[in-house]
XYZ file of C-alpha atoms in Angstrom:
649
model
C -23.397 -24.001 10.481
C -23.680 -24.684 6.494
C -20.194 -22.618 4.608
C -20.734 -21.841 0.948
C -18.184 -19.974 -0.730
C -18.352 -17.931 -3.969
C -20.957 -15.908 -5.592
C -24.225 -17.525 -4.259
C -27.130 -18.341 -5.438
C -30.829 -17.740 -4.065
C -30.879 -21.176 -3.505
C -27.430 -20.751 -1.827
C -25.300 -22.506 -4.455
C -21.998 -21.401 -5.371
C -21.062 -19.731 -8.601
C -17.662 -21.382 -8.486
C -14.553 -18.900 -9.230
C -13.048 -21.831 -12.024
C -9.575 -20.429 -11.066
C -7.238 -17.399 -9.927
C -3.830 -16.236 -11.810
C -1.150 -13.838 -11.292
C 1.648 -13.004 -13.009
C 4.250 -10.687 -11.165
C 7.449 -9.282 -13.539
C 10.062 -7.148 -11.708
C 12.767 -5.636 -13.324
C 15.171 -4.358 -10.553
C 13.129 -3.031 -7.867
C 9.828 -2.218 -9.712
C 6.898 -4.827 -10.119
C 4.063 -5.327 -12.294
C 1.445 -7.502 -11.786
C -1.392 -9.056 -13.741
C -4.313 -10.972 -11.944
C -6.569 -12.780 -14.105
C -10.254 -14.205 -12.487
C -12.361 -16.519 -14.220
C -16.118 -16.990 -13.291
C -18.760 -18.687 -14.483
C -22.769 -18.206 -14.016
C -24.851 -20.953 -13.158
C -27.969 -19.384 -12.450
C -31.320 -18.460 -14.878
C -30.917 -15.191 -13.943
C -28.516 -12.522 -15.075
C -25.903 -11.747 -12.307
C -24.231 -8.717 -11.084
C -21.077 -9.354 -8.913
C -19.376 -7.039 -6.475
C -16.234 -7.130 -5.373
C -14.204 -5.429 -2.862
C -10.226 -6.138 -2.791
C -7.101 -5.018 -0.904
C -4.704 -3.882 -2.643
C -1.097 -2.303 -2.140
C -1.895 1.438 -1.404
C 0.911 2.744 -3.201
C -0.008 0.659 -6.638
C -0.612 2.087 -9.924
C -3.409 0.284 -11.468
C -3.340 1.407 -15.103
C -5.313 -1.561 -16.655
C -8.935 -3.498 -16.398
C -10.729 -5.355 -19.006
C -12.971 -7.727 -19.209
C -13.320 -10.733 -21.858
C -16.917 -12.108 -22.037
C -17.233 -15.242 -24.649
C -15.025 -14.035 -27.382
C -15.414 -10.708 -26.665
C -12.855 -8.169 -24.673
C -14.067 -5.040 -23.419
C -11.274 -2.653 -22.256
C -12.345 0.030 -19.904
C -11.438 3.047 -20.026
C -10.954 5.930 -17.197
C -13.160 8.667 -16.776
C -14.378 11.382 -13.438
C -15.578 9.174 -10.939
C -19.561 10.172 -10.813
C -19.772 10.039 -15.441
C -18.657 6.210 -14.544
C -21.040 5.779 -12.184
C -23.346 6.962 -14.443
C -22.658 5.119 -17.386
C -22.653 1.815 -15.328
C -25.916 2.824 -14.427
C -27.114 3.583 -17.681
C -25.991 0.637 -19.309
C -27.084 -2.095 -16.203
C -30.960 -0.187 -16.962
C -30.663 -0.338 -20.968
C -29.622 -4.531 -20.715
C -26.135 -3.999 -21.259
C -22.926 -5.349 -19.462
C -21.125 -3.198 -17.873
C -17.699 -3.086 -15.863
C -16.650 -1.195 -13.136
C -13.629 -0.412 -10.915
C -13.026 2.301 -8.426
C -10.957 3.507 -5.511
C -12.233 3.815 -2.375
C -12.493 7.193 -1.149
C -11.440 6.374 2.617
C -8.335 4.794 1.586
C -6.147 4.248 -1.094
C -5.630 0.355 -0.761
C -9.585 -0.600 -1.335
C -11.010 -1.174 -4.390
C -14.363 -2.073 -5.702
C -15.328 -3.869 -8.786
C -18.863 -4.148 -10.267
C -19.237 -6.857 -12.838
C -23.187 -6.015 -14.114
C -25.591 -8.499 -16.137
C -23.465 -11.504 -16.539
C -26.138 -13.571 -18.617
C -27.253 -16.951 -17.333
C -24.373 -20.028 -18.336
C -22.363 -17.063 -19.696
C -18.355 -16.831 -18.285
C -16.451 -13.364 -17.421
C -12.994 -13.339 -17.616
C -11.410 -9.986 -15.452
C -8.082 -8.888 -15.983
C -6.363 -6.368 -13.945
C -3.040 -4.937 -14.079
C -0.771 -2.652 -11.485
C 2.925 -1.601 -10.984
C 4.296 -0.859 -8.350
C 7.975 -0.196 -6.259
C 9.419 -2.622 -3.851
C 10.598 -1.069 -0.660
C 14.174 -2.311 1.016
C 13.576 -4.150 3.756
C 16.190 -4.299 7.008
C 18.280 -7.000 5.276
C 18.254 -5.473 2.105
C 15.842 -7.554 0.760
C 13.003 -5.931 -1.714
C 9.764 -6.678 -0.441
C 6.610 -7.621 -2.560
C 3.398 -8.452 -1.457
C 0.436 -9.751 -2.495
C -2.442 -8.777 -0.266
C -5.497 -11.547 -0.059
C -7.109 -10.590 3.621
C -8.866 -7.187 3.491
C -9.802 -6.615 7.493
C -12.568 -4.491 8.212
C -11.797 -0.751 9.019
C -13.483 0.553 11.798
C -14.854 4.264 10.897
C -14.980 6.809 14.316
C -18.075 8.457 15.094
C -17.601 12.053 13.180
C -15.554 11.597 10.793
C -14.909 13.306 7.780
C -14.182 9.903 6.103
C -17.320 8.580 7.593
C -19.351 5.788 5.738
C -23.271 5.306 5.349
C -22.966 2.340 8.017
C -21.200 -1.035 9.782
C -20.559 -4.417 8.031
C -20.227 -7.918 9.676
C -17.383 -9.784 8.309
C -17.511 -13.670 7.765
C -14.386 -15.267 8.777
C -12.946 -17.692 6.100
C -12.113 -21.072 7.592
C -8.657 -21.849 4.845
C -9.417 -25.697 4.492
C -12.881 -25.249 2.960
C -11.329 -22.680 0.151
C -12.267 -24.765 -2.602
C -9.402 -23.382 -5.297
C -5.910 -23.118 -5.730
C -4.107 -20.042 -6.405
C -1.881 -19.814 -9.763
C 0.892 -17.402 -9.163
C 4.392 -17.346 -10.748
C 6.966 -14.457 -11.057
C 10.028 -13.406 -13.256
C 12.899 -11.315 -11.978
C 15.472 -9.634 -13.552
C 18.005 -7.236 -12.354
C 21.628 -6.106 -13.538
C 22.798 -7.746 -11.175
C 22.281 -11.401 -10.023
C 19.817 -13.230 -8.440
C 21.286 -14.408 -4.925
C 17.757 -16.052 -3.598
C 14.017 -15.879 -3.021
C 12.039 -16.451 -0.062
C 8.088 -16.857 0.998
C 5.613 -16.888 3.538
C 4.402 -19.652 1.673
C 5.821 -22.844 0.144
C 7.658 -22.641 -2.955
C 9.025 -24.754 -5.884
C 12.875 -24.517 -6.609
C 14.192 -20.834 -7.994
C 15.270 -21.523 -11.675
C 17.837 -19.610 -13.137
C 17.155 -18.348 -17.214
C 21.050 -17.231 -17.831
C 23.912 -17.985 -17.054
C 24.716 -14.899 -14.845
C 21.478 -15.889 -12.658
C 20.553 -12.327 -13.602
C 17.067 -13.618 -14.648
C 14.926 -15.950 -12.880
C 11.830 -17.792 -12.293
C 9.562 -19.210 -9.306
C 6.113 -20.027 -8.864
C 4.170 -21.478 -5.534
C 3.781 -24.778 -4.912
C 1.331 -27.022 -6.331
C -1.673 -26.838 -3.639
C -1.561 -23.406 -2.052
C -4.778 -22.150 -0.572
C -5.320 -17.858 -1.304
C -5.842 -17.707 2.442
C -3.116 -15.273 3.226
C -0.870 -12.660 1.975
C 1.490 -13.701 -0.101
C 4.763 -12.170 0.304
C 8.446 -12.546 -1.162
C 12.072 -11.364 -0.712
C 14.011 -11.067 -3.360
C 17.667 -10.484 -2.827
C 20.144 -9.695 -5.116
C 24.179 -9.626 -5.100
C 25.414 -6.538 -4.402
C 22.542 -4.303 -3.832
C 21.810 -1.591 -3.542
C 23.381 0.745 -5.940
C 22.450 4.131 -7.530
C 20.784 3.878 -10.596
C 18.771 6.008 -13.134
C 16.899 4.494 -15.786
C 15.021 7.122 -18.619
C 12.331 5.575 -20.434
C 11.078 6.624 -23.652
C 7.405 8.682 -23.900
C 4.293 7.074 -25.710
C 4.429 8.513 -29.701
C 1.008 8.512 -29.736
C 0.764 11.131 -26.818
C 2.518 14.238 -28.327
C 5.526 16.037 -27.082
C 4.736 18.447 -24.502
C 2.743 16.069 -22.515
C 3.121 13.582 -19.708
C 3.118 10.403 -21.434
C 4.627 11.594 -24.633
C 7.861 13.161 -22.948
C 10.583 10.906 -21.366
C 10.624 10.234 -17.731
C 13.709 9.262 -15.820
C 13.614 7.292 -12.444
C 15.975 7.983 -9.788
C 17.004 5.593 -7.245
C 19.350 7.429 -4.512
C 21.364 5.312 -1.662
C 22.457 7.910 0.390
C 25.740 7.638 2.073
C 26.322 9.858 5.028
C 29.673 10.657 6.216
C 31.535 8.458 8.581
C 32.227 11.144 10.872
C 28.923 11.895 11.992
C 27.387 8.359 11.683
C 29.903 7.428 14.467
C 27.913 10.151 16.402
C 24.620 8.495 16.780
C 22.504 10.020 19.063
C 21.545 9.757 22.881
C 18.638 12.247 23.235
C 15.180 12.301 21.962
C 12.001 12.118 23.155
C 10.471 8.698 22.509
C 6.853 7.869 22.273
C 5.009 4.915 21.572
C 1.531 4.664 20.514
C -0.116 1.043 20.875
C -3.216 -0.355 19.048
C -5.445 -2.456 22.020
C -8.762 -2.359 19.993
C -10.559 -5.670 19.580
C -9.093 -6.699 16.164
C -5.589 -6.845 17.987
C -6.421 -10.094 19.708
C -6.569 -11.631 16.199
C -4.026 -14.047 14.947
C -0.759 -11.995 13.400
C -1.105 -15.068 10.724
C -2.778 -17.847 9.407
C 0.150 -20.149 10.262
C 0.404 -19.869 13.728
C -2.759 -18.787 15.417
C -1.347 -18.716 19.028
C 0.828 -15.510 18.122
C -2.188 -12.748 18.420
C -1.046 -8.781 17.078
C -1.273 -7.738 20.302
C 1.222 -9.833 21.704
C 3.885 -9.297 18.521
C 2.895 -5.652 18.852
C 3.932 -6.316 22.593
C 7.318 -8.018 22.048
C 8.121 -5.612 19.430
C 7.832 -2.463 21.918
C 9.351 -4.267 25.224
C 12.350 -4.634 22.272
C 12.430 -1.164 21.783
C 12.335 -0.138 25.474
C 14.935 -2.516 26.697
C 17.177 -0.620 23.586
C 16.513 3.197 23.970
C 19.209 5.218 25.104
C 19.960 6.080 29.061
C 18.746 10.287 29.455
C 16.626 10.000 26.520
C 12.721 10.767 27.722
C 10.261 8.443 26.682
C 6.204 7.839 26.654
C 3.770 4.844 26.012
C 0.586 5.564 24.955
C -2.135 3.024 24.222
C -5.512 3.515 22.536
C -8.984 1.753 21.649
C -12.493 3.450 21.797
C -10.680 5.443 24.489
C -6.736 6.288 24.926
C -4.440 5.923 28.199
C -0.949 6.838 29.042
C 1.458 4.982 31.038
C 3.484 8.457 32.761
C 1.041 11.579 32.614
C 4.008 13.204 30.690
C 7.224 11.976 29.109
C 9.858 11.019 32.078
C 13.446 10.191 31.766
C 14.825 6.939 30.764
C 16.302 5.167 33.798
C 16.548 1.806 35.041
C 13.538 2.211 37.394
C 11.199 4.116 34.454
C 12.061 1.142 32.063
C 11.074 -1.681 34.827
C 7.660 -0.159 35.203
C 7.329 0.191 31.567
C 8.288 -2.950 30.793
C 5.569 -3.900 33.184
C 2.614 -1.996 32.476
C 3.045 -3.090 28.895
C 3.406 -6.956 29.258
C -0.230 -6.250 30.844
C -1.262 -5.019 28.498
C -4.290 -6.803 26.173
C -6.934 -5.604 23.430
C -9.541 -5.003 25.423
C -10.299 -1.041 25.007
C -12.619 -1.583 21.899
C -12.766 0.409 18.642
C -9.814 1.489 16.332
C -9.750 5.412 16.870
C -6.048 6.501 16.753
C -7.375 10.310 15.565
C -7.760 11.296 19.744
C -4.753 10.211 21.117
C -2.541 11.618 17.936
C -3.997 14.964 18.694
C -3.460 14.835 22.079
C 0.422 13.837 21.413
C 0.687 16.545 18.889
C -0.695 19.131 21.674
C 1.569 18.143 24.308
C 4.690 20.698 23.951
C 8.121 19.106 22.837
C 11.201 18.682 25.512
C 13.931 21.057 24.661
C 17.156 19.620 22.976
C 14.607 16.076 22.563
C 13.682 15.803 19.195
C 10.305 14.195 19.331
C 9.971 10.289 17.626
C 6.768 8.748 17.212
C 6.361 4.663 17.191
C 2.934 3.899 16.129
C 1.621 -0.170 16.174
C -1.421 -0.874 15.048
C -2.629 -3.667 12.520
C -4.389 -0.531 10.374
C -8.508 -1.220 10.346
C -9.097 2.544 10.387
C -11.726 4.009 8.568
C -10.508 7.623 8.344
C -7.157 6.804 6.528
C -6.538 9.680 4.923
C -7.314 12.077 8.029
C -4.978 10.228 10.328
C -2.435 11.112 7.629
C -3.114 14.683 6.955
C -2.917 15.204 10.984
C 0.577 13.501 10.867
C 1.653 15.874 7.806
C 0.683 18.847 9.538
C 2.713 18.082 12.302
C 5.467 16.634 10.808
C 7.532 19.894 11.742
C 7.754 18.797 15.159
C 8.224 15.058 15.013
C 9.339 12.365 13.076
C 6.967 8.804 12.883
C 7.955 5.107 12.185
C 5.174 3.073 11.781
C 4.722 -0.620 12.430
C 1.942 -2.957 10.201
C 1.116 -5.582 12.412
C -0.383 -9.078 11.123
C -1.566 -9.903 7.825
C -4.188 -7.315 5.831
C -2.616 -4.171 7.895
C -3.828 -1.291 5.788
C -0.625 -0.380 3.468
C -2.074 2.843 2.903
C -1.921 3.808 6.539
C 0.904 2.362 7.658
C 3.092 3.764 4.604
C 1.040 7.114 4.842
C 2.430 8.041 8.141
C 5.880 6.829 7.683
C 5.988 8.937 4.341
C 4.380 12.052 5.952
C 6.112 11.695 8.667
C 9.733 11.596 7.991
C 10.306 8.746 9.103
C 10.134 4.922 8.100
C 7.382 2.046 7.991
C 8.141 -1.841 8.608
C 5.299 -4.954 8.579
C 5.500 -7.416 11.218
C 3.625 -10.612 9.987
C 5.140 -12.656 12.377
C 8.541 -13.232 15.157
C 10.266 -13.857 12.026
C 12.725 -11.215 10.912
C 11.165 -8.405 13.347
C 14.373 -7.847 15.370
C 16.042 -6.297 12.406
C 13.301 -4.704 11.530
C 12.966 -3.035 15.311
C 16.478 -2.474 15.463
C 16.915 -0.851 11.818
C 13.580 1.691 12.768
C 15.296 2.718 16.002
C 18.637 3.209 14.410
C 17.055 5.742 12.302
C 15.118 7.439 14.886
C 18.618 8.268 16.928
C 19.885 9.692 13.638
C 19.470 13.748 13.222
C 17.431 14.241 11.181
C 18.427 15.445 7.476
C 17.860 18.832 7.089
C 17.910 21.476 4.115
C 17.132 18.998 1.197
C 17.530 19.959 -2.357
C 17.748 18.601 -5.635
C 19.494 19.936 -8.612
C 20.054 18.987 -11.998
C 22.956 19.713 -14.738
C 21.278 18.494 -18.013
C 23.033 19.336 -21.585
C 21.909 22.731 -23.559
C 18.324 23.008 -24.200
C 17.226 19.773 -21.840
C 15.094 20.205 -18.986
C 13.666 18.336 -15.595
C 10.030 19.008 -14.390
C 10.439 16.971 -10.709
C 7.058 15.078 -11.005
C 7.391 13.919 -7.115
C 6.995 15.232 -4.103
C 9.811 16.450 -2.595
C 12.134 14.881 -0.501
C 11.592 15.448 2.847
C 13.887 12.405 4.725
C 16.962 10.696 4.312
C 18.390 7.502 6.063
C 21.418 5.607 5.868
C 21.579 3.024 2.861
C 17.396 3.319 2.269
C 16.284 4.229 -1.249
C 14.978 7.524 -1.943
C 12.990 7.811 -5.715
C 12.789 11.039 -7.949
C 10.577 11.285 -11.062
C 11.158 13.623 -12.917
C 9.561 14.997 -16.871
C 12.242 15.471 -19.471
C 11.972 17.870 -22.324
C 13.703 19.321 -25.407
C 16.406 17.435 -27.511
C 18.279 14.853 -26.119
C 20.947 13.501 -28.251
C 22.124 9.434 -27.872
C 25.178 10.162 -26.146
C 23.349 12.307 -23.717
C 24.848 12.203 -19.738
C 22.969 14.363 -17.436
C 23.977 14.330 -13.341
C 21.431 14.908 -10.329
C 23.313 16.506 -6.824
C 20.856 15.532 -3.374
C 22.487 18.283 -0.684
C 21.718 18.404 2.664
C 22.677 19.221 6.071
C 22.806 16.562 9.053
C 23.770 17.681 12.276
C 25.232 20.509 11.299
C 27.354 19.114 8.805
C 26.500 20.183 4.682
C 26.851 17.377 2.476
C 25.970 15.837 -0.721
C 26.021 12.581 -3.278
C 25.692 12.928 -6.841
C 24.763 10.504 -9.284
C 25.845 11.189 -13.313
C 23.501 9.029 -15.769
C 22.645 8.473 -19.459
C 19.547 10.333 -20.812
C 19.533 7.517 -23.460
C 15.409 6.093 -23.428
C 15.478 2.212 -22.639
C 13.427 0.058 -24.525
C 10.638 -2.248 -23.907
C 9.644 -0.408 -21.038
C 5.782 -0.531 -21.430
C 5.075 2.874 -19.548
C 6.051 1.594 -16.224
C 8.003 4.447 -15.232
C 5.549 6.995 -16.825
C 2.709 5.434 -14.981
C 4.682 5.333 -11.127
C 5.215 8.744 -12.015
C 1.327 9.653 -12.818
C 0.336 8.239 -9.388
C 3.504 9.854 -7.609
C 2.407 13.362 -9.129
C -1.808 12.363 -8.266
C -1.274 10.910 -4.444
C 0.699 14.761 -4.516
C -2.225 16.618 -5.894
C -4.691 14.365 -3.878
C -3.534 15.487 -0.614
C -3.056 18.944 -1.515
C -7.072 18.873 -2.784
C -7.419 17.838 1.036
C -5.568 21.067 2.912
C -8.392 23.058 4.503
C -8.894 26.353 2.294
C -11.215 29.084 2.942
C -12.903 28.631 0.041
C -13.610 25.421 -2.311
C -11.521 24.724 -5.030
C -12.327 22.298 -7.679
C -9.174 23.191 -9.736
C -6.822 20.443 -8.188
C -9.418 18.030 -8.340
C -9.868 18.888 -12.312
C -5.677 18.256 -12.551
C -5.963 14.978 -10.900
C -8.766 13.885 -13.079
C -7.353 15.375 -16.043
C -3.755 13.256 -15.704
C -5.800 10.048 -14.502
C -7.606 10.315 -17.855
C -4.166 10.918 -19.641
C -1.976 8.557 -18.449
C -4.770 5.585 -17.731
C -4.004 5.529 -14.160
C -6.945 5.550 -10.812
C -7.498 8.253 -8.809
C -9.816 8.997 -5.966
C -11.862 10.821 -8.277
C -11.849 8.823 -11.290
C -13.117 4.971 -12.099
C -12.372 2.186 -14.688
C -15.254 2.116 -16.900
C -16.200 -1.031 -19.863
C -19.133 -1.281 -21.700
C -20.284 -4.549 -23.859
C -22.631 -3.050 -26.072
C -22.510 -6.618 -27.841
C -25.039 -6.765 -30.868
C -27.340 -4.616 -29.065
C -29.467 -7.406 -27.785
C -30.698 -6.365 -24.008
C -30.640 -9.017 -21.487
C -33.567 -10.291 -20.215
C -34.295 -10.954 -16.523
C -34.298 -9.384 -13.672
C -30.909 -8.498 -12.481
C -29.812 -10.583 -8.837
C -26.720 -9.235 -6.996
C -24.528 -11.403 -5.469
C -21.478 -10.312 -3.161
C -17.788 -12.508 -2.587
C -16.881 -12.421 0.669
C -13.282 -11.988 1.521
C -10.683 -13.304 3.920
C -10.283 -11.610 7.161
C -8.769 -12.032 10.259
C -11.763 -11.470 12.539
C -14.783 -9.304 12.611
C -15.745 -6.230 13.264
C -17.786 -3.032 12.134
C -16.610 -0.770 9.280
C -18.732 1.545 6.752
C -19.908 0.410 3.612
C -18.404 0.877 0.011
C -20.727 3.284 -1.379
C -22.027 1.642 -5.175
C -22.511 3.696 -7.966
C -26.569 3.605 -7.282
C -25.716 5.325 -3.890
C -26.733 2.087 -1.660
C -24.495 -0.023 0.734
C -21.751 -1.760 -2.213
C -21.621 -5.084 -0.134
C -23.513 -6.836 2.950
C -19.904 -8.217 3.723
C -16.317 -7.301 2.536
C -15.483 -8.963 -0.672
C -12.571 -9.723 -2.623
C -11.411 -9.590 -6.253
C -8.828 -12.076 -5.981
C -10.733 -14.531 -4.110
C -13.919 -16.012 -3.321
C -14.216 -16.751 0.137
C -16.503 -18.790 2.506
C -19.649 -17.337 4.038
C -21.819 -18.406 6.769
C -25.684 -19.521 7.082
């Protein structure tokens, strides 16, 4: 067996990726990050590369362009099938042409089209993204940099269904033949108390005396064979805080972008009295992935820790920790779905032995990834009186029908509450934080033994919490001043774990401006609230980054409202999500990044040769093609933007 890595050649030579760079900036707990790619055509022929990339399914990406010799093409945003359409158009007429779009199964794919890269010629892609940082158990804020895209494995009859399966290459890390360059700035009011990796770093370098902003980059030598992930802790976090930023002038009053947007970051803080009162009923059930992927490595650095056995040890540490009374239920799916009790049973010392049993049996071995059967048949079973129902799903996230696992979990969210569990590196972000957010309830990543009792043990804390009931929001802004909640709405509350509201402002704010937001609510019984009083001063030097979270906060909304069954079809949410896309520069589902080089007008000559970059993965396994904007299979193999990856011959 011959590896080659890179765009390939007929001939089967490389088209070496000259080098990979990314530039993260966070500013409290928000991130932006800037990848640049460099590539370089060896070939006679003109080239067109396709990509497909993971990334975080929450990001905003508000920026692609392309610089081509000494020229930069900035793409623009437009509906999803014009973009297609003008790719097409200028691929056919000898023109290059750029192109970036969301997957329509899930939120955390992306595809990028680079057409008729001349012979000799060099591309230089630039992509940008913000994006929040979730607390993690130790109050760390999480950021990661996704580099393995697994395969998702589509059901038979879905409504997310693909035109057909894909075989994965695996990428052997010692043959990568490139370094990754990847450095990151953080600043916060308050100071910088450490940084830590997955991977090896050089020393953390303060820029201020108050260690308020700092510096750190990756070590000289590090293969982009893995996520990359870091914890950032600062001193005395976490604190309220609400930051207003300033509207683009060029926009207009009156719209999105041209109108301030404020950020709120809320810490609730529940009352003593009824924290002491935790819980001792509920109905507990666990819902384990065994499909074939699960037997892959949870990481690249120790390949003798599979998912299925971290997914293992993480439930036998929840069992040996519920409650005594409580009722409880274990679950386990592939291809086909099983149940340890035929319905929920009490928890007792003799129901937890044979639990603990039956699941240190257990192994991947029932085949496929279709977690859509056994949720329905949860959600059908009827709920224990006086046991509020908590769902524990573990699966590493290579489903194909994303977005209709999470619409089944919303519509049931009445009756349950769902913490979800990520296990191993590339678990789908999308999924995992689509059914903690829909859910109620909270999502955690498990890359490893590392860290994942805390994790565990925070998740189950919140489960034997009541749950918050009777949220609302209300605002006391001066005269004249005005909040349009650009959000969702709240819909769960935990102990000490950030909750965000974006919100429009309007009409005139003066500079000494204080506005105050009041979150009331009722848990177990008890009414309560927290208020938080800001400034409606504008910071400066914000870039957008606000306005932008709050564009894809308000489009994920609309998105999944386009997706509720209606009796009729409705194009008019669909037109709103394309319409703020196009104004505020961020994806959609139903919009794409388009750039188009019309150079001097020259065509280029040649017959155009595709070539695909594979990308890193854990092991393989079927999943349906990306469709392209010519309607035919996107990619022989999963490919990756960030990366180029080793494939087999």
């Amino acid at each position: 067996m011959v590896y080659r890595c890179g765009l390939l050649t007929a001939q089967k030579e490389p088209v070496p990726l000259k080098s990979v760079e990314v530039q993260l900036e966070v500013r409290d707990h928000v991130a932006t990050v800037v990848s640049t790619l460099n590539y370089e055509n060896k070939e006679d022929k003109p080239l067109e590369a396709v990509f497909v990339f993971p990334l975080p399914g929450d990001a905003a990406v508000c920026h692609f362009s392309a610089t081509v010799g000494q020229t930069q093409i900035v793409a623009e945003v437009k509906e999803k099938q014009k973009a297609r359409e003008d790719y097409d158009d200028a691929l056919s007429s000898g023109q290059q042409a750029f192109l970036l779009e969301e997957s329509e199964q899930s939120p955390d794919i992306f595809s990028l089209s680079v057409g008729s890269l001349p012979p000799g010629e060099s591309a230089s892609i630039r992509l940008e993204y913000v994006i929040e940082l979730n607390v993690q158990a130790d109050s760390g804020l999480r950021f990661c940099l996704p580099a393995v895209l697994n395969p998702r494995y589509q059901p038979q009859g879905s409504r997310d269904g693909g035109s057909g399966n894909i075989q994965v290459t695996s990428c052997p890390s010692s043959l990568v033949p490139y370094t990754l360059s990847f450095s990151a700035q953080v600043s916060s009011p308050r100071p910088v108390s450490r940084i830590e990796s997955n991977c090896s770093l050089d020393p953390l370098q303060y820029l201020n005396s108050e260690q308020t902003k700092a510096t750190i980059k990756l070590a000289a030598g590090h293969k982009f064979d893995r996520d990359v992930e870091l914890l950032i802790y600062y001193k005395d976090a976490h604190q309220p805080t609400a930051v207003v930023e300033a509207g683009q002038a060029s926009a207009g009053l009156g719209t999105l972008m041209g109108d301030p947007v404020v950020m709120l970051s809320l810490y609730p803080e529940f009352p003593e009295a009824v924290m002491s009162s935790v819980a001792t009923c509920g109905e507990f059930v666990f819902l384990l992935d065994r499909s074939g992927s699960m037997d892959a490595p949870v990481n690249h650095t120790n390949r003798n820790e599979t998912r299925i056995s971290s997914a293992r040890d993480t439930l036998l540490l929840l069992l040996k920790s519920l409650p005594m009374g409580c009722y409880f239920n274990i679950y386990s799916f592939g291809s086909s779905f099983e149940s340890i009790f035929p319905k929920s049973v009490e928890y007792s010392q003799g129901t937890m032995e044979e639990a603990l049993k039956k699941v240190g049996e257990m192994e991947a071995n029932l085949g496929g990834t279709e977690i859509l059967k056994p949720l329905e048949h949860i959600f059908s079973q009827p709920c224990i009186p006086s046991q509020p129902r908590q769902l524990f799903v573990f699966t590493d996230g290579e489903v194909g029908n994303t977005k209709q696992v999470i619409d089944l979990v919303k519509k049931n969210s009445h009756a349950h509450r769902c913490f979800s569990f990520g296990i191993g590196e590339g678990a789908s972000s999308a999924l995992i934080n689509g059914l903690a957010k829909e859910g109620g309830g909270h999502a955690q990543f498990i890359s490893g033994s590392d860290r994942m009792q805390p994790k565990v043990m925070q998740s189950l804390r919140y489960a034997l919490y009541p749950a918050v009931m009777d949220i609302s929001v209300t605002w006391d802004l001066p005269k004249d001043v005005y909040a349009t909640v650009l959000s969702p709405p709240i819909t769960s509350l935990f102990q000490g774990q950030r909750s965000l509201i974006y919100a429009g402002l309007t009409g005139q704010i003066s500079e000494a401006a204080e506005g105050c937001v009041t979150v009331k609510y009722s848990l177990a019984g008890h009414p309560s609230q927290n208020q938080l009083q800001f400034n409606l001063k504008p910071t400066e030097d914000s870039g957008l980054t606000l306005h932008r979270l709050a564009s894809r906060a308000l489009i994920r909304c609309l998105e999944m409202e386009d997706r509720e069954p209606r009796q009729q079809q409705d194009e008019s949410v669909k037109k709103k999500v394309v319409e703020l896309s196009v104004q505020s520069g961020v994806s959609s589902a139903f919009t794409a990044f388009i750039a188009v080089n019309k150079g001097n007008g020259e065509a280029i000559q040649g017959p155009l040769v595709r070539r695909n970059v594979p990308a890193p993965r854990m092991m393989a396994c079927g999943m349906p093609a990306f469709q392209s904007a010519r309607g035919k299979s996107k990619m022989e193999i999963l490919v990756g933007i960030f990366l180029c990856y080793i494939l087999s011959f």
